[in-house]
Coordinates of C-alpha atoms in Angstrom, one line a residue:
X1 CA -85.4 -8.7 21.6
X2 CA -83.4 -5.9 20.0
X3 CA -80.0 -7.1 18.8
X4 CA -76.9 -5.0 19.3
X5 CA -74.5 -4.3 16.6
X6 CA -71.4 -6.4 16.8
X7 CA -67.7 -5.4 16.4
X8 CA -65.6 -8.0 14.6
X9 CA -61.9 -7.5 14.7
X10 CA -59.7 -10.1 13.0
X11 CA -56.1 -9.8 13.5
X12 CA -53.5 -12.0 11.8
X13 CA -50.3 -12.1 13.6
X14 CA -47.0 -13.5 12.3
X15 CA -44.8 -13.5 15.3
X16 CA -41.7 -15.6 15.5
X17 CA -39.6 -16.5 18.5
X18 CA -36.1 -17.8 17.9
X19 CA -35.0 -20.5 20.3
X20 CA -31.7 -21.8 18.9
X21 CA -32.6 -22.5 15.2
X22 CA -36.3 -23.3 15.9
X23 CA -39.1 -20.8 14.9
X24 CA -42.8 -20.8 15.9
X25 CA -45.7 -19.0 14.2
X26 CA -48.6 -17.5 16.1
X27 CA -52.1 -18.6 15.0
X28 CA -54.9 -16.4 13.7
X29 CA -56.8 -14.7 16.5
X30 CA -60.4 -13.5 16.1
X31 CA -62.3 -11.4 18.7
X32 CA -66.0 -10.6 18.7
X33 CA -67.5 -8.1 21.1
X34 CA -70.7 -6.1 21.4
X35 CA -70.6 -2.5 20.3
X36 CA -71.8 -1.3 23.6
X37 CA -69.5 -3.6 25.7
X38 CA -66.8 -1.5 27.4
X39 CA -64.6 -4.6 27.8
X40 CA -64.4 -5.1 24.0
X41 CA -60.9 -3.6 23.9
X42 CA -59.8 -5.7 26.9
X43 CA -61.0 -8.9 25.1
X44 CA -58.9 -8.1 22.0
X45 CA -55.5 -9.9 21.9
X46 CA -52.6 -7.5 22.4
X47 CA -50.9 -6.6 19.2
X48 CA -47.3 -5.5 18.8
X49 CA -46.8 -1.8 19.6
X50 CA -45.0 0.8 17.5
X51 CA -44.7 0.6 13.7
X52 CA -44.9 -3.1 13.3
X53 CA -46.9 -4.2 10.3
X54 CA -50.1 -6.2 11.0
X55 CA -50.9 -8.7 8.2
X56 CA -54.7 -8.3 8.5
X57 CA -57.0 -5.8 10.3
X58 CA -60.7 -6.4 9.7
X59 CA -63.5 -4.4 11.3
X60 CA -67.1 -5.1 10.3
X61 CA -70.0 -2.8 11.1
X62 CA -68.6 -1.2 14.2
X63 CA -69.4 2.2 15.7
X64 CA -66.8 4.9 14.9
X65 CA -65.8 5.5 18.6
X66 CA -65.4 1.8 19.3
X67 CA -63.2 1.4 16.2
X68 CA -61.1 4.3 17.2
X69 CA -60.6 2.9 20.7
X70 CA -59.5 -0.5 19.4
X71 CA -57.0 0.9 16.9
X72 CA -55.6 3.4 19.4
X73 CA -55.1 0.6 21.9
X74 CA -53.2 -1.5 19.3
X75 CA -51.1 1.6 18.4
X76 CA -50.2 2.2 22.0
X77 CA -51.7 5.7 22.2
X78 CA -53.3 7.2 25.3
X79 CA -56.1 9.6 24.2
X80 CA -59.4 11.2 25.0
X81 CA -62.3 12.3 22.9
X82 CA -63.3 15.9 22.4
X83 CA -66.9 16.2 23.7
X84 CA -67.9 17.5 20.3
X85 CA -67.0 14.0 18.8
X86 CA -69.1 11.9 21.3
X87 CA -71.9 14.5 21.7
X88 CA -72.4 16.2 18.3
X89 CA -74.7 19.3 18.0
X90 CA -78.3 18.6 16.9
X91 CA -79.2 19.3 13.3
X92 CA -81.7 21.8 12.0
X93 CA -84.6 19.6 13.0
X94 CA -83.3 19.2 16.5
X95 CA -82.3 15.6 16.2
X96 CA -79.0 14.3 17.4
X97 CA -77.0 12.6 14.6
X98 CA -76.2 9.0 15.1
X99 CA -72.6 7.7 15.3
X100 CA -71.5 6.3 11.9
X101 CA -70.6 2.7 11.4
X102 CA -67.1 1.6 10.3
X103 CA -66.4 -1.4 8.0
X104 CA -63.0 -2.1 6.4
X105 CA -60.5 -4.9 5.7
X106 CA -56.9 -3.8 5.4
X107 CA -53.7 -5.9 5.0
X108 CA -50.1 -5.2 5.8
X109 CA -50.6 -1.9 7.6
X110 CA -49.6 -0.7 11.0
X111 CA -52.2 0.1 13.7
X112 CA -51.2 3.8 13.6
X113 CA -51.7 3.9 9.8
X114 CA -55.1 2.4 10.2
X115 CA -56.1 4.8 12.9
X116 CA -54.9 7.9 10.9
X117 CA -56.8 6.6 7.9
X118 CA -60.1 6.3 9.8
X119 CA -59.7 9.8 11.4
X120 CA -59.0 11.4 8.1
X121 CA -62.0 9.7 6.5
X122 CA -64.3 11.2 9.1
X123 CA -62.8 14.7 9.3
X124 CA -61.1 14.0 12.7
X125 CA -57.5 14.7 13.8
X126 CA -55.2 13.4 16.5
X127 CA -53.5 16.2 18.5
X128 CA -50.6 15.0 20.7
X129 CA -49.7 16.8 24.0
X130 CA -45.9 16.5 24.7
X131 CA -46.4 17.4 28.3
X132 CA -49.2 15.1 29.5
X133 CA -48.4 12.4 26.8
X134 CA -52.2 12.1 26.4
X135 CA -53.5 12.9 22.9
X136 CA -56.9 14.3 22.0
X137 CA -59.2 13.4 19.1
X138 CA -61.2 16.3 17.9
X139 CA -62.9 17.6 14.8
X140 CA -60.7 19.2 12.1
X141 CA -60.8 22.9 11.7
X142 CA -60.9 23.6 8.0
X143 CA -59.4 27.0 8.4
X144 CA -56.6 25.8 10.8
X145 CA -53.2 24.9 9.5
X146 CA -51.9 21.5 10.1
X147 CA -49.5 21.5 13.1
X148 CA -45.8 21.2 12.6
X149 CA -43.7 18.5 14.3
X150 CA -39.9 18.5 14.8
X151 CA -37.7 15.5 14.3
X152 CA -34.0 14.9 14.4
X153 CA -32.5 12.6 11.8
X154 CA -29.1 11.1 12.3
X155 CA -27.2 10.6 9.1
X156 CA -24.8 7.7 8.6
X157 CA -23.0 8.5 5.3
X158 CA -24.2 11.8 3.8
X159 CA -23.2 15.3 4.7
X160 CA -26.1 17.3 6.3
X161 CA -25.4 20.4 4.3
X162 CA -25.7 18.5 1.0
X163 CA -29.3 17.4 1.8
X164 CA -30.7 20.8 3.0
X165 CA -31.6 22.0 -0.5
X166 CA -33.2 18.8 -1.6
X167 CA -35.3 18.4 1.6
X168 CA -36.4 22.0 1.6
X169 CA -38.1 21.6 -1.7
X170 CA -40.2 18.7 -0.4
X171 CA -41.9 20.5 2.5
X172 CA -44.0 23.6 2.7
X173 CA -42.7 27.1 3.3
X174 CA -43.7 26.8 6.9
X175 CA -41.3 24.0 7.5
X176 CA -37.5 24.3 8.1
X177 CA -34.5 22.1 7.5
X178 CA -31.4 22.8 9.7
X179 CA -28.1 21.0 9.2
X180 CA -25.9 20.3 12.2
X181 CA -22.5 19.5 10.7
X182 CA -20.9 18.8 14.1
X183 CA -23.0 15.8 14.8
X184 CA -24.0 15.0 11.2
X185 CA -27.7 15.5 12.0
X186 CA -30.7 17.1 10.4
X187 CA -33.3 19.0 12.4
X188 CA -36.6 19.1 10.4
X189 CA -39.8 20.9 11.2
X190 CA -42.8 19.8 9.0
X191 CA -46.3 18.4 9.2
X192 CA -46.8 14.7 9.9
X193 CA -47.6 13.9 6.3
X194 CA -44.5 15.8 5.1
X195 CA -42.4 14.1 7.7
X196 CA -43.3 10.7 6.4
X197 CA -42.2 11.6 2.9
X198 CA -39.0 13.3 4.3
X199 CA -38.2 10.2 6.3
X200 CA -38.5 7.9 3.2
X201 CA -36.4 10.3 1.1
X202 CA -33.6 10.4 3.7
X203 CA -33.5 6.7 3.8
X204 CA -32.9 6.6 0.0
X205 CA -30.4 9.4 -0.1
X206 CA -28.4 8.5 3.1
X207 CA -26.6 5.6 1.6
X208 CA -23.0 4.6 1.7
X209 CA -20.8 6.2 -0.9
X210 CA -18.9 3.7 -3.0
X211 CA -15.1 3.6 -2.8
X212 CA -12.7 2.8 -5.5
X213 CA -9.2 1.6 -5.3
X214 CA -7.0 3.3 -7.9
X215 CA -3.8 1.5 -8.8
X216 CA -1.4 3.3 -11.2
X217 CA 1.9 2.2 -12.7
X218 CA 4.1 4.7 -14.4
X219 CA 6.8 3.2 -16.7
X220 CA 9.2 5.7 -18.2
X221 CA 12.0 4.5 -20.6
X222 CA 14.9 6.9 -21.5
X223 CA 17.5 6.2 -24.2
X224 CA 20.3 8.7 -25.0
X225 CA 22.9 7.3 -27.5
X226 CA 25.5 9.9 -28.7
X227 CA 28.6 9.7 -30.9
X228 CA 31.3 12.3 -31.6
X229 CA 34.2 11.6 -34.1
X230 CA 36.7 13.8 -35.8
X231 CA 38.9 16.8 -35.3
X232 CA 37.4 20.1 -34.3
X233 CA 39.2 23.2 -35.5
X234 CA 36.7 25.6 -34.1
X235 CA 39.0 27.2 -31.4
X236 CA 41.7 27.9 -34.1
X237 CA 39.6 29.1 -37.1
X238 CA 36.4 30.5 -35.7
X239 CA 37.8 33.4 -33.6
X240 CA 41.5 33.9 -34.5
X241 CA 42.8 37.1 -33.0
X242 CA 45.5 38.8 -35.2
X243 CA 47.2 42.1 -34.1
X244 CA 49.9 44.2 -35.8
X245 CA 51.9 46.9 -34.0
X246 CA 53.5 47.4 -30.6
X247 CA 52.2 47.8 -27.1
X248 CA 49.2 45.5 -27.5
X249 CA 50.8 42.1 -26.9
X250 CA 51.0 40.4 -23.6
X251 CA 53.5 38.1 -22.0
X252 CA 57.2 38.9 -21.4
X253 CA 60.2 38.2 -23.6
X254 CA 63.9 39.2 -23.0
X255 CA 66.3 39.8 -25.9
X256 CA 69.9 41.2 -25.8
X257 CA 71.1 43.1 -29.0
X258 CA 73.9 43.0 -29.9
X259 CA 75.4 40.2 -27.8
X260 CA 77.0 41.6 -24.7
X261 CA 75.0 44.8 -24.8
X262 CA 72.2 46.0 -22.6
X263 CA 69.1 43.7 -22.6
X264 CA 65.5 44.9 -23.1
X265 CA 62.2 43.3 -22.1
X266 CA 59.1 43.6 -24.3
X267 CA 55.7 42.0 -24.6
X268 CA 55.7 39.4 -27.4
X269 CA 52.9 37.0 -26.5
X270 CA 49.2 37.0 -27.3
X271 CA 46.5 36.2 -24.7
X272 CA 47.2 35.9 -21.0
X273 CA 50.6 35.3 -19.5
X274 CA 50.1 31.5 -19.4
X275 CA 48.8 31.0 -22.9
X276 CA 51.5 30.8 -25.7
X277 CA 50.9 32.8 -28.8
X278 CA 52.7 33.6 -32.1
X279 CA 55.0 36.7 -32.5
X280 CA 56.8 37.8 -35.8
X281 CA 59.5 40.4 -35.7
X282 CA 58.9 43.0 -38.5
X283 CA 61.9 45.3 -37.7
X284 CA 64.9 43.1 -37.4
X285 CA 68.0 44.9 -36.4
X286 CA 66.2 47.6 -34.4
X287 CA 66.9 47.6 -30.7
X288 CA 64.5 47.2 -29.1
X289 CA 62.1 45.6 -31.6
X290 CA 59.1 48.0 -32.1
X291 CA 56.7 46.3 -34.6
X292 CA 55.3 42.8 -34.3
X293 CA 52.7 40.7 -36.1
X294 CA 50.9 38.7 -33.4
X295 CA 48.2 35.9 -33.7
X296 CA 46.5 33.2 -31.4
X297 CA 48.1 29.8 -31.2
X298 CA 46.8 26.7 -32.9
X299 CA 44.2 24.7 -30.9
X300 CA 42.3 21.6 -32.0
X301 CA 40.0 19.1 -30.2
X302 CA 40.1 15.5 -31.1
X303 CA 36.9 13.4 -30.5
X304 CA 36.6 9.7 -30.9
X305 CA 33.9 8.6 -28.4
X306 CA 30.5 6.9 -28.2
X307 CA 28.1 7.3 -25.2
X308 CA 24.9 5.5 -24.5
X309 CA 22.6 6.1 -21.5
X310 CA 19.6 3.8 -20.9
X311 CA 17.3 4.6 -17.9
X312 CA 14.0 3.0 -16.8
X313 CA 12.0 4.4 -13.9
X314 CA 8.9 2.6 -12.4
X315 CA 6.5 4.1 -9.9
X316 CA 3.4 2.2 -8.5
X317 CA 1.3 4.6 -6.4
X318 CA -2.1 3.4 -5.2
X319 CA -4.9 5.1 -3.2
X320 CA -8.5 4.5 -2.1
X321 CA -10.9 7.3 -2.9
X322 CA -14.6 8.0 -2.7
X323 CA -16.8 8.1 -5.7
X324 CA -16.7 11.4 -7.7
X325 CA -13.8 12.7 -5.6
X326 CA -10.7 13.9 -7.5
X327 CA -7.5 12.0 -6.5
X328 CA -4.0 12.9 -7.4
X329 CA -1.2 10.3 -7.7
X330 CA 2.2 11.9 -8.3
X331 CA 5.9 11.3 -8.0
X332 CA 7.4 14.7 -8.2
X333 CA 10.4 16.8 -7.0
X334 CA 10.5 20.6 -6.4
X335 CA 13.4 22.4 -8.1
X336 CA 14.3 25.7 -6.3
X337 CA 14.2 28.9 -8.3
X338 CA 16.4 31.5 -6.7
X339 CA 15.0 35.0 -6.3
X340 CA 16.8 38.1 -5.4
X341 CA 15.2 40.5 -2.9
X342 CA 16.3 44.1 -2.7
X343 CA 17.7 45.1 0.7
X344 CA 15.7 47.4 2.9
X345 CA 16.5 51.0 3.5
X346 CA 17.2 51.4 7.2
X347 CA 18.4 54.6 8.6
X348 CA 19.5 56.0 5.3
X349 CA 21.6 53.0 4.5
X350 CA 20.6 50.3 2.0
X351 CA 21.0 46.7 3.2
X352 CA 22.6 44.2 0.9
X353 CA 20.3 42.2 -1.4
X354 CA 19.4 38.7 -0.3
X355 CA 18.9 35.6 -2.5
X356 CA 16.3 33.0 -1.4
X357 CA 15.1 29.8 -3.0
X358 CA 11.5 29.5 -4.0
X359 CA 10.2 25.9 -4.0
X360 CA 6.5 26.8 -4.7
X361 CA 6.5 29.0 -7.8
X362 CA 2.9 29.7 -8.6
X363 CA 1.6 28.9 -12.0
X364 CA -1.8 29.1 -13.8
X365 CA -4.8 27.4 -12.4
X366 CA -3.2 27.0 -9.0
X367 CA -0.4 24.8 -10.3
X368 CA 3.3 24.8 -9.2
X369 CA 5.7 25.6 -12.0
X370 CA 8.9 24.2 -10.4
X371 CA 7.2 20.9 -9.4
X372 CA 8.3 18.4 -12.0
X373 CA 7.8 14.7 -12.3
X374 CA 4.8 12.5 -13.0
X375 CA 1.3 13.3 -12.0
X376 CA -2.0 11.6 -12.5
X377 CA -5.3 13.3 -11.6
X378 CA -8.2 10.9 -11.7
X379 CA -11.9 11.2 -10.8
X380 CA -13.8 7.9 -10.7
X381 CA -17.6 7.4 -10.9
X382 CA -19.4 4.1 -10.6
X383 CA -22.0 3.2 -13.2
X384 CA -24.2 0.2 -12.6
X385 CA -22.8 -2.5 -10.5
X386 CA -19.4 -3.1 -12.0
X387 CA -18.4 -0.3 -14.4
X388 CA -16.1 2.6 -13.5
X389 CA -16.0 5.8 -15.4
X390 CA -12.6 7.5 -15.2
X391 CA -11.7 11.2 -15.9
X392 CA -7.9 11.0 -16.4
X393 CA -5.4 13.9 -16.6
X394 CA -1.8 12.5 -16.7
X395 CA 1.1 14.9 -16.9
X396 CA 4.9 14.5 -17.2
X397 CA 7.2 17.4 -16.7
X398 CA 11.0 18.0 -16.4
X399 CA 13.5 20.8 -16.3
X400 CA 15.6 21.6 -19.3
X401 CA 19.4 21.5 -19.1
X402 CA 20.0 25.0 -20.6
X403 CA 18.2 27.9 -19.0
X404 CA 16.6 30.8 -20.8
X405 CA 18.8 34.0 -20.7
X406 CA 17.9 37.6 -21.5
X407 CA 19.4 41.0 -20.9
X408 CA 17.3 43.4 -18.8
X409 CA 18.6 46.9 -18.0
X410 CA 22.1 45.9 -19.1
X411 CA 22.2 42.8 -16.8
X412 CA 22.1 39.2 -17.9
X413 CA 19.2 37.3 -16.2
X414 CA 18.5 33.6 -16.5
X415 CA 15.5 31.5 -15.6
X416 CA 15.0 27.7 -15.8
X417 CA 12.8 26.2 -18.6
X418 CA 10.2 23.6 -17.5
X419 CA 8.8 21.2 -20.2
X420 CA 5.4 19.6 -19.7
X421 CA 3.5 16.9 -21.6
X422 CA -0.2 16.5 -20.7
X423 CA -3.0 14.2 -21.8
X424 CA -6.7 14.4 -20.9
X425 CA -9.1 11.6 -21.6
X426 CA -12.2 9.8 -20.3
X427 CA -12.9 6.1 -20.4
X428 CA -15.4 3.5 -19.1
X429 CA -13.9 0.2 -18.0
X430 CA -15.1 -2.7 -15.8
X431 CA -14.0 -2.9 -12.2
X432 CA -10.6 -4.7 -11.9
X433 CA -9.6 -4.2 -15.5
X434 CA -6.5 -2.2 -16.5
X435 CA -6.5 0.9 -18.8
X436 CA -3.3 1.6 -20.7
X437 CA -2.4 5.2 -21.6
X438 CA 0.5 6.0 -24.0
X439 CA 1.5 8.5 -26.5
X440 CA 3.5 10.7 -24.1
X441 CA 6.6 10.1 -26.2
X442 CA 9.5 12.5 -27.0
X443 CA 11.9 11.5 -29.7
X444 CA 14.7 13.9 -30.9
X445 CA 17.3 13.1 -33.5
X446 CA 20.1 15.6 -34.1
X447 CA 23.2 15.7 -36.3
X448 CA 26.0 18.3 -36.5
X449 CA 29.0 18.6 -38.8
X450 CA 32.1 20.8 -38.5
X451 CA 34.8 21.0 -41.1
X452 CA 37.5 23.1 -42.6
X453 CA 36.6 24.1 -46.2
X454 CA 38.5 22.2 -48.9
X455 CA 40.7 20.3 -46.5
X456 CA 37.7 18.6 -44.9
X457 CA 36.5 17.3 -48.3
X458 CA 39.7 15.6 -49.2
X459 CA 39.5 11.8 -49.2
X460 CA 41.3 10.1 -46.3
X461 CA 43.2 13.1 -45.0
X462 CA 39.9 15.1 -44.7
X463 CA 39.1 13.2 -41.5
X464 CA 41.7 15.3 -39.8
X465 CA 39.8 18.5 -40.8
X466 CA 36.2 17.7 -39.9
X467 CA 34.0 16.5 -37.0
X468 CA 30.7 14.6 -37.0
X469 CA 28.3 14.4 -34.1
X470 CA 25.0 12.5 -33.7
X471 CA 22.6 12.2 -30.8
X472 CA 19.3 10.5 -30.2
X473 CA 17.1 11.5 -27.2
X474 CA 14.1 9.2 -26.7
X475 CA 11.6 9.3 -23.8
X476 CA 8.6 7.0 -23.6
X477 CA 6.0 7.0 -20.8
X478 CA 3.3 4.3 -20.4
X479 CA 0.6 4.6 -17.7
X480 CA -1.4 1.7 -16.4
X481 CA -4.5 2.5 -14.4
X482 CA -6.6 -0.2 -12.6
X483 CA -9.8 0.9 -10.8
X484 CA -11.4 -1.6 -8.4
X485 CA -14.7 -1.1 -6.6
X486 CA -14.2 -1.7 -2.9
X487 CA -16.8 -3.8 -1.1
X488 CA -17.5 -4.2 2.6
X489 CA -16.0 -7.7 2.5
X490 CA -12.7 -6.2 1.3
X491 CA -12.0 -4.5 4.7
X492 CA -10.4 -6.6 7.4
X493 CA -10.5 -5.9 11.0
X494 CA -7.4 -6.4 13.0
X495 CA -7.7 -8.8 15.9
X496 CA -5.3 -6.9 18.0
X497 CA -6.9 -3.4 17.5
X498 CA -9.0 -3.7 20.7
X499 CA -6.0 -4.9 22.7
X500 CA -3.9 -2.0 21.4
X501 CA -6.5 0.6 22.4
X502 CA -6.7 -0.7 26.0
X503 CA -2.9 -1.0 26.3
X504 CA -1.0 1.6 28.3
X505 CA 2.2 2.9 26.9
X506 CA 5.4 1.7 28.5
X507 CA 7.4 4.6 29.9
X508 CA 11.1 4.3 30.0
X509 CA 12.9 6.0 32.9
X510 CA 15.8 8.2 32.3
X511 CA 19.0 6.4 33.0
X512 CA 21.9 8.3 34.5
X513 CA 25.1 7.7 32.7
X514 CA 28.2 6.5 34.6
X515 CA 31.3 8.5 35.0
X516 CA 32.9 6.3 32.3
X517 CA 30.5 7.6 29.6
X518 CA 29.8 11.0 31.0
X519 CA 32.0 14.1 30.6
X520 CA 31.1 15.3 34.0
X521 CA 33.6 14.7 36.8
X522 CA 32.8 11.9 39.2
X523 CA 31.0 13.0 42.4
X524 CA 32.9 11.3 45.1
X525 CA 30.5 12.6 47.8
X526 CA 27.8 10.1 46.7
X527 CA 27.7 6.9 48.8
X528 CA 28.8 3.6 47.3
X529 CA 26.2 1.1 46.1
X530 CA 25.4 -1.8 48.3
X531 CA 26.3 -5.4 47.4
X532 CA 22.8 -6.2 46.1
X533 CA 23.0 -3.5 43.4
X534 CA 24.9 -3.8 40.2
X535 CA 28.7 -4.0 40.7
X536 CA 31.1 -1.7 38.9
X537 CA 33.5 -3.4 36.5
X538 CA 37.2 -3.0 36.5
X539 CA 37.0 0.0 34.1
X540 CA 34.7 1.8 36.5
X541 CA 31.5 1.3 34.4
X542 CA 28.3 0.8 36.4
X543 CA 25.5 -1.0 34.5
X544 CA 22.1 0.7 34.9
X545 CA 19.6 -1.0 37.2
X546 CA 16.6 -2.6 35.6
X547 CA 13.4 -0.5 36.1
X548 CA 11.0 -2.7 38.1
X549 CA 7.8 -1.0 36.7
X550 CA 9.1 -1.5 33.2
X551 CA 10.0 -5.1 33.6
X552 CA 6.5 -5.8 35.1
X553 CA 4.8 -4.1 32.2
X554 CA 6.8 -6.0 29.7
X555 CA 6.1 -9.3 31.4
X556 CA 2.4 -8.5 31.4
X557 CA 2.5 -7.8 27.6
X558 CA 4.2 -11.1 27.0
X559 CA 1.5 -13.0 28.8

């Protein structure tokens, strides 16, 4: 008796069902069926559908159509054969070619992967129909292009626009990659083989960006000791005004010559009318006096004082930033720079000029000139599992006390001076460790001496003719930077967040003020309140009634 070829399909299933903490493993299932038996597929145990991995698929000496039917059933695909596959054309001799036999043993593959591998090996293809949901297995056309499929990928962490250029280079020119920034999705058209590689690449690229906590501490110490001792003769000897003649003095003086005769009033004082000067009569006996020798009065400044200013400022900003995203930590203030704008010419008349403050005076590279204080620009990157690379740009700036003055078109103009100290460095430190930045120090020592020649050099008495000044300005800035990689366990969910979202706001009704608190005259036409309402006190004040809706809402919140 002629023996039929047998189809042997061995499937190893590793299914687990969780009941509490217990787990059960399914046994190995083996199915044998005749090649011509149409119930072979029905006799095969049902495998898991979709993309589940099968530990073992073994087919031994089975006809190609039967192997395709079995694998398609396990993959959950409804299909039909092209007549050219089941009824091939006769060869040159007129004989019909026999169906080939299939033998393979594959481990840890899906049923769909096994089916596609068999079809590719025998120059067959699976064409899906999106309308009928019934696929067709037919012979590949060598000249035909592989069909394109479209798939939408939902990104979790990455920006779609950032992945367009990368994914476009992994598919053929026929495919397309479109980014939908509104929904953070990618629409990709490519062949099935390209789609598999695109899917694997997206899973590797669409990962959560690491976050770094940047903690900074700015410690600035200022010391300004000053001393000034001695007698300053500058006002007397540096610019002494001496005048000889008449009619150039100021101030009034009255003299009667001789006694009992007519009096005359002349100017005998130097400077303004409130500042005394020195006047010497050079024509005694003449009436009135006509020639005078005038000079400024004697002025000295006595200094005997020490001053010492110590200041310490501390700022501790902190922020969480994404990896490779520049972050600025700053403690600044904006100093207004006043600008004069020329008045407009309206109707032939020029309006008056206006002066307005400018708080955002543009500087180079998009900076703000009149923004002074302490700034720290940091860009973190994570290397390995615990190292953080920092690109640091600290800056300290301030406004000078004396402005810069210049003469333009005969007019004195002044502008503030801003001093800046910058430092740029890069460092690699472990997560949670602290990096110390220093060197932003400013140390100025100054001494000045003022003396009257010869008299200031005399021992002892020379102290009355000289002045000594010393000052020491010291500013020291130390910056501490601590980067810490933030993990998922570092975030805490508030237990009351859900209750807060479902909570309705409590609306407070507008309370009408009584005539005691209101400036409006009392309306005597309104009826009086009944006995159950709030009673007016002796002063005429009526306490507001409690809003019933509000009290009910508050009681519900307390529960």
